[in-house]
PDB file of C-alpha atoms in Angstrom:
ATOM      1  CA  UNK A   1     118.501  94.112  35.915  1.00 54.00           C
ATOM      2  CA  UNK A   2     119.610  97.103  37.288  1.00 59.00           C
ATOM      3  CA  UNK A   3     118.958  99.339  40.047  1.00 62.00           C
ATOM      4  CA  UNK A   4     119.205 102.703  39.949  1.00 63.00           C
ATOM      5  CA  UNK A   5     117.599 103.821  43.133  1.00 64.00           C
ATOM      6  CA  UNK A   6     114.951 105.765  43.508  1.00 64.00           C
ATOM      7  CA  UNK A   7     114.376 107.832  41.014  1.00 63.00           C
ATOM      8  CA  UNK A   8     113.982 112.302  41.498  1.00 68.00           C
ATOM      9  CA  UNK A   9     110.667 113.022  39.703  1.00 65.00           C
ATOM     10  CA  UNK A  10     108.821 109.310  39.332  1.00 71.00           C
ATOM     11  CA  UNK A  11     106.834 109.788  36.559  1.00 73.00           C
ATOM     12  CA  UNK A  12     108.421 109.809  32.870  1.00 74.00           C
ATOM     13  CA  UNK A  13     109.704 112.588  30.506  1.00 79.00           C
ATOM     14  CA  UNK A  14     106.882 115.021  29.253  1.00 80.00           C
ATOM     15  CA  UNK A  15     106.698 114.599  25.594  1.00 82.00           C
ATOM     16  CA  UNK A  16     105.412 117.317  23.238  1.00 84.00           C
ATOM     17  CA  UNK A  17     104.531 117.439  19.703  1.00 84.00           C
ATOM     18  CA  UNK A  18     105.870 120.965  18.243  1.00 83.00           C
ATOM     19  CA  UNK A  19     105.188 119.924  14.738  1.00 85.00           C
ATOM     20  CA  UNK A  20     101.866 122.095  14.552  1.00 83.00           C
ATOM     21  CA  UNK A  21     100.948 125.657  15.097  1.00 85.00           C
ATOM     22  CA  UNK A  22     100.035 125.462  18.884  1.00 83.00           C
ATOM     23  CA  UNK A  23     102.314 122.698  20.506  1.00 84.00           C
ATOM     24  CA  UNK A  24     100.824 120.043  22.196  1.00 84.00           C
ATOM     25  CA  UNK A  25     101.648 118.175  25.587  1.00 85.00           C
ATOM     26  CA  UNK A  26     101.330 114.435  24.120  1.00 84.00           C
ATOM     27  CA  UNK A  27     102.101 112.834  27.461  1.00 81.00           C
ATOM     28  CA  UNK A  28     102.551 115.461  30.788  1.00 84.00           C
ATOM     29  CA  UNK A  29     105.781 114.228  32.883  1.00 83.00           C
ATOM     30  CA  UNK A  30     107.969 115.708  35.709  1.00 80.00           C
ATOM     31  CA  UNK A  31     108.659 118.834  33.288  1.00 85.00           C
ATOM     32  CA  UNK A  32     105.122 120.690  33.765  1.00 84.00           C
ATOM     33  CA  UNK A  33     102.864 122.364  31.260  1.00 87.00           C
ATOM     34  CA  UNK A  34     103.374 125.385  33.277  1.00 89.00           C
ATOM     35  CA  UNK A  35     107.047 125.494  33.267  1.00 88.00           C
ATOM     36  CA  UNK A  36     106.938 124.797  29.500  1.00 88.00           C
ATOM     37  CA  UNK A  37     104.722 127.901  29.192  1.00 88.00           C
ATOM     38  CA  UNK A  38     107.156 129.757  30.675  1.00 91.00           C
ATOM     39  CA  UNK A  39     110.020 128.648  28.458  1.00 90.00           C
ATOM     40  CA  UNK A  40     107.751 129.034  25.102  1.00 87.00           C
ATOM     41  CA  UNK A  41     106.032 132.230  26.116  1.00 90.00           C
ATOM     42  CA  UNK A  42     102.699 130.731  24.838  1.00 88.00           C
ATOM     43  CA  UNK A  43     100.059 127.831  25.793  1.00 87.00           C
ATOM     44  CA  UNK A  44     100.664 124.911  25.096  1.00 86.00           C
ATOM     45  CA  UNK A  45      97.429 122.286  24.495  1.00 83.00           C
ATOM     46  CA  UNK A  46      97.366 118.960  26.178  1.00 82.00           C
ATOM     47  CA  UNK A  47      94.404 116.470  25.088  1.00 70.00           C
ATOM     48  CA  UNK A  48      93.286 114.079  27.698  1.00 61.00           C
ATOM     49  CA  UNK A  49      92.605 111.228  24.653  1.00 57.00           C
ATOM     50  CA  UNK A  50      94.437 111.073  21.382  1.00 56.00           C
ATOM     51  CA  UNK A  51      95.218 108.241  18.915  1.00 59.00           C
ATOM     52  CA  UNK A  52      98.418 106.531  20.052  1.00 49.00           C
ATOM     53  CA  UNK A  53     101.689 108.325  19.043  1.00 54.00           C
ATOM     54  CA  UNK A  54     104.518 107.751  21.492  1.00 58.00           C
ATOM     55  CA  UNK A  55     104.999 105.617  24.615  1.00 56.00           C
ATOM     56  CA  UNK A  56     102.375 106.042  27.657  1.00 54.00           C
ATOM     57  CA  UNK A  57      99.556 106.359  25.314  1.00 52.00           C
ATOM     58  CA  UNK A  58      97.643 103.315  25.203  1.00 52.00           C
ATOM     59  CA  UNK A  59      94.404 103.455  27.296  1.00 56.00           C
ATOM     60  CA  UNK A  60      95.510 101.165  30.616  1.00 57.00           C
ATOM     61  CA  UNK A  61      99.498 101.583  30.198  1.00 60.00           C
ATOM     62  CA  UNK A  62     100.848 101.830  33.648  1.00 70.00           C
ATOM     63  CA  UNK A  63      97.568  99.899  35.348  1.00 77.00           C
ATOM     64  CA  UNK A  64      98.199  97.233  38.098  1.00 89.00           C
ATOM     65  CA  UNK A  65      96.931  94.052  38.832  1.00 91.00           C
ATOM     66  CA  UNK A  66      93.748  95.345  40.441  1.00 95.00           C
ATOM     67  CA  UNK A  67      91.031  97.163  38.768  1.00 95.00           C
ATOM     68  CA  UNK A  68      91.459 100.892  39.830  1.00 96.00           C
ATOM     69  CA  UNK A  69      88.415 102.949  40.357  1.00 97.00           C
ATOM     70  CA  UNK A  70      88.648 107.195  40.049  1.00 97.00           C
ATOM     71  CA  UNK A  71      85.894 108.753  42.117  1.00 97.00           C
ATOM     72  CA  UNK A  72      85.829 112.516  43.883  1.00 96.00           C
ATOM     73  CA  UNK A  73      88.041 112.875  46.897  1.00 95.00           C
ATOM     74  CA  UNK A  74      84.467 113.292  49.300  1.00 95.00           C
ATOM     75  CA  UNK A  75      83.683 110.448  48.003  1.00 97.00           C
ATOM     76  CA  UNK A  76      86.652 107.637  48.259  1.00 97.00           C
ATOM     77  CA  UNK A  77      85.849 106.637  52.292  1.00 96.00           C
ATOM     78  CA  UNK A  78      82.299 105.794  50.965  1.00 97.00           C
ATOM     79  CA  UNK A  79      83.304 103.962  47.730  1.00 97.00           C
ATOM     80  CA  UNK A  80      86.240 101.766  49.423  1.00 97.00           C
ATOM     81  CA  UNK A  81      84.048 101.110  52.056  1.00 97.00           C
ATOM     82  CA  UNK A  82      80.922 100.183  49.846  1.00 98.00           C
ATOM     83  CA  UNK A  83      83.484  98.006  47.933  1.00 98.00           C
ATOM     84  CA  UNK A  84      84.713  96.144  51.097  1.00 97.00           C
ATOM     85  CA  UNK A  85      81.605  95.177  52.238  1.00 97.00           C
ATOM     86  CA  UNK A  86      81.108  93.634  48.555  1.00 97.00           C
ATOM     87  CA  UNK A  87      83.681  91.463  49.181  1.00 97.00           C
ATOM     88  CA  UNK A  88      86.416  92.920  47.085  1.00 98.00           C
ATOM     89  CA  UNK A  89      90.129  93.387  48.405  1.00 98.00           C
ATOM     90  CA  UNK A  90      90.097  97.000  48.565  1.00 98.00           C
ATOM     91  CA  UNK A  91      92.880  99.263  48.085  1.00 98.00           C
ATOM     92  CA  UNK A  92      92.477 102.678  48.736  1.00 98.00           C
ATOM     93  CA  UNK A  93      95.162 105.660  47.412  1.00 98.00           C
ATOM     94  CA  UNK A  94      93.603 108.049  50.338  1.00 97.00           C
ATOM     95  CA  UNK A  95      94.298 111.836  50.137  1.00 96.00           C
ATOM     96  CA  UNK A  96      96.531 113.648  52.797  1.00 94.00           C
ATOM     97  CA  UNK A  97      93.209 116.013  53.374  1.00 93.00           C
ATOM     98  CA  UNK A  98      91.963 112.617  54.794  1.00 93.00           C
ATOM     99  CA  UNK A  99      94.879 111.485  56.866  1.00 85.00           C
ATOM    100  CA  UNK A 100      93.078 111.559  60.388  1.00 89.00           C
ATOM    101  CA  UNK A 101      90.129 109.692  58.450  1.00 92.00           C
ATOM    102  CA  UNK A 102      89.809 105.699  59.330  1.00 92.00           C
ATOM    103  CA  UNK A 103      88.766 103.730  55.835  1.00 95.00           C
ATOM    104  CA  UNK A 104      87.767 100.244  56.628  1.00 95.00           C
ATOM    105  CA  UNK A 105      89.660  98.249  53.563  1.00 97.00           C
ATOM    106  CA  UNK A 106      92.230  96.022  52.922  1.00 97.00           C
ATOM    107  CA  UNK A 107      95.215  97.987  52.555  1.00 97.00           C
ATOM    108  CA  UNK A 108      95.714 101.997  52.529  1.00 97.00           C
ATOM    109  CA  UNK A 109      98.372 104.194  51.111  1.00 97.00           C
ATOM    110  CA  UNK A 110      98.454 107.626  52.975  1.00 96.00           C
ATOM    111  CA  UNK A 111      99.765 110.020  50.245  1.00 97.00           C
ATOM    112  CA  UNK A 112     101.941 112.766  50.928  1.00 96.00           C
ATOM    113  CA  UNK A 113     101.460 116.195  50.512  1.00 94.00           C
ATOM    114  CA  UNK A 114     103.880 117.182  48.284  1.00 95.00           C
ATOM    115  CA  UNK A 115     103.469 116.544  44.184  1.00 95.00           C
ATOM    116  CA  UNK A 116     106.784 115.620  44.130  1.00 93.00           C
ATOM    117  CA  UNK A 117     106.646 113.138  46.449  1.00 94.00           C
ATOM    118  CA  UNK A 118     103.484 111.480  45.067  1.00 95.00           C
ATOM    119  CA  UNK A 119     104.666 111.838  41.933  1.00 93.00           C
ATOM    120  CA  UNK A 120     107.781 109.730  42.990  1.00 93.00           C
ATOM    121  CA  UNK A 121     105.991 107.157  45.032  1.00 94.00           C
ATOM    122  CA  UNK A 122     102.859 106.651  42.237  1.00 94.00           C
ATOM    123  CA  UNK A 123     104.207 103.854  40.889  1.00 92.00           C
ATOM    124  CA  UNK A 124     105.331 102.217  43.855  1.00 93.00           C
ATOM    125  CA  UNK A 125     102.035 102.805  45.963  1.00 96.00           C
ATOM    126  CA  UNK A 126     100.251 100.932  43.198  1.00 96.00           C
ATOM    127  CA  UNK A 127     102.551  98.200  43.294  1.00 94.00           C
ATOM    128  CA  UNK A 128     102.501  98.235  47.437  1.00 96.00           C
ATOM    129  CA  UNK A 129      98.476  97.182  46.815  1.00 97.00           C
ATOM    130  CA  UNK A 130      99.033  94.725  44.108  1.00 96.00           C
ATOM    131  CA  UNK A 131     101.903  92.829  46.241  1.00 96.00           C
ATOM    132  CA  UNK A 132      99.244  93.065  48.924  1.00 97.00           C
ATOM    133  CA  UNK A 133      96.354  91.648  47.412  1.00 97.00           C
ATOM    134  CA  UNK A 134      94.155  94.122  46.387  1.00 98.00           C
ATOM    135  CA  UNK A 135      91.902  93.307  43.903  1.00 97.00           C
ATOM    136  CA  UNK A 136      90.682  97.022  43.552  1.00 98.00           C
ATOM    137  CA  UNK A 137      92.165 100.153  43.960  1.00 98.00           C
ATOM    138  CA  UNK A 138      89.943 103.592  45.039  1.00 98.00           C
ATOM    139  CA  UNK A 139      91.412 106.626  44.130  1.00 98.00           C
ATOM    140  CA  UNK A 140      90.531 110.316  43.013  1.00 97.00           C
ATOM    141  CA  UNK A 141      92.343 112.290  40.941  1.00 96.00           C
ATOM    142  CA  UNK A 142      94.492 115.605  42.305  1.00 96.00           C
ATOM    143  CA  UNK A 143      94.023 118.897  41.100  1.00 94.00           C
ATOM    144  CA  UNK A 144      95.451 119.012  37.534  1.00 93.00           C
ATOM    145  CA  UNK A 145      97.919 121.623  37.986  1.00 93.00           C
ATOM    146  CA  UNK A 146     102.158 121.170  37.494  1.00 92.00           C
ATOM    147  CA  UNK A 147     102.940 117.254  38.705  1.00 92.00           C
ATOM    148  CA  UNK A 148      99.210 116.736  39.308  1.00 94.00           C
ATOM    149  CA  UNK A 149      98.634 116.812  35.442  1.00 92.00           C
ATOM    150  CA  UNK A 150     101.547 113.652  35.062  1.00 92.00           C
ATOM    151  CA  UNK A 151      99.965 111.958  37.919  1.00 94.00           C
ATOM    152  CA  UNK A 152      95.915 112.171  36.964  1.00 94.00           C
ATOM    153  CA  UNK A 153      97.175 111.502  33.598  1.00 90.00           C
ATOM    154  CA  UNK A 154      98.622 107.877  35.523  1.00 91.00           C
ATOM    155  CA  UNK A 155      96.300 106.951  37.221  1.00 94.00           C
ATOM    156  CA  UNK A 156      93.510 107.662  34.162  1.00 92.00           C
ATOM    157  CA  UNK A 157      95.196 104.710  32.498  1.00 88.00           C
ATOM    158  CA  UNK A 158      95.689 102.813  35.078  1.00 92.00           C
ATOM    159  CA  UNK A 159      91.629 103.022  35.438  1.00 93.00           C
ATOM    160  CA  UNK A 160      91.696 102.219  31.879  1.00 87.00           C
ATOM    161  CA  UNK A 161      89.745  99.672  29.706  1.00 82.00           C
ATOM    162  CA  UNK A 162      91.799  96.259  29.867  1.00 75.00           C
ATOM    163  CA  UNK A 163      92.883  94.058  27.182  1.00 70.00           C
ATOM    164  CA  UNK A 164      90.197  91.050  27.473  1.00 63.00           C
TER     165      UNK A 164
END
């Protein structure tokens, strides 16, 4: 194994499909739609759900251990809390617009500010809640614009239907 430190941009390589008349963003990464735009001098399309072409695809890739659950940002306190009180290990992914909020759960990731940064740490703030027990994870989704497309697209699958 190798180690290459941490890595710039965290999520993988955006990969797009140019073989049609209006190219398509087959899986956003750390090069954005909107920076793509830019380059092309035209929209691109980018299809939440599509058979499976290229790596990153499938339905739960990059899901952890625990069951993730996507709600509204108003409403992630409420769910995590909810979900404690059933008994699960909750997790909760809690938004820096939230930061002075107290979440009674098992284990909380305060995430930065920055895209980038989020982007960077995605992967290893799900892994934080696995390697601390969590059996579910409460999240929401960011807004949907440069990174945050890469990173809702993430943690979609990682909400994703499991293998039985």
């Amino acid at each position: 194994m190798l180690d290459g430190g941490p890595c710039q941009v965290g999520v993988e390589s955006t990969i797009v499909d140019a073989t049609g008349e209006v190219p398509n963003v087959l899986r956003p990464g750390g090069v954005t739609r909107e920076a793509l735009e830019a380059v092309l001098g035209r929209p691109l399309a980018v299809h939440s759900t599509s058979r499976v072409r290229v790596p990153g695809q499938h339905p739960s890739h990059y899901a952890p251990r625990a069951r993730v659950v996507l709600v509204e940002p108003e409403k992630i306190v409420a769910e995590a809390e909810f979900a404690q009180d059933l008994g699960h290990r909750v997790g909760v992914l809690l938004p820096p617009s939230f930061a002075d909020v107290s979440v009674k759960a098992h284990a909380v990731v305060a995430l930065p500010g920055s895209m980038a940064a989020y982007a960077r740490g995605l992967y290893g703030f799900l892994r934080e809640l696995d390697q601390r027990g969590c059996d579910l994870i409460v999240a929401s989704l960011p807004v949907e614009e440069g990174l945050g497309l890469a990173i809702a697209n993430r943690l979609r699958r990682a909400a994703g239907p499991r293998p039985s």
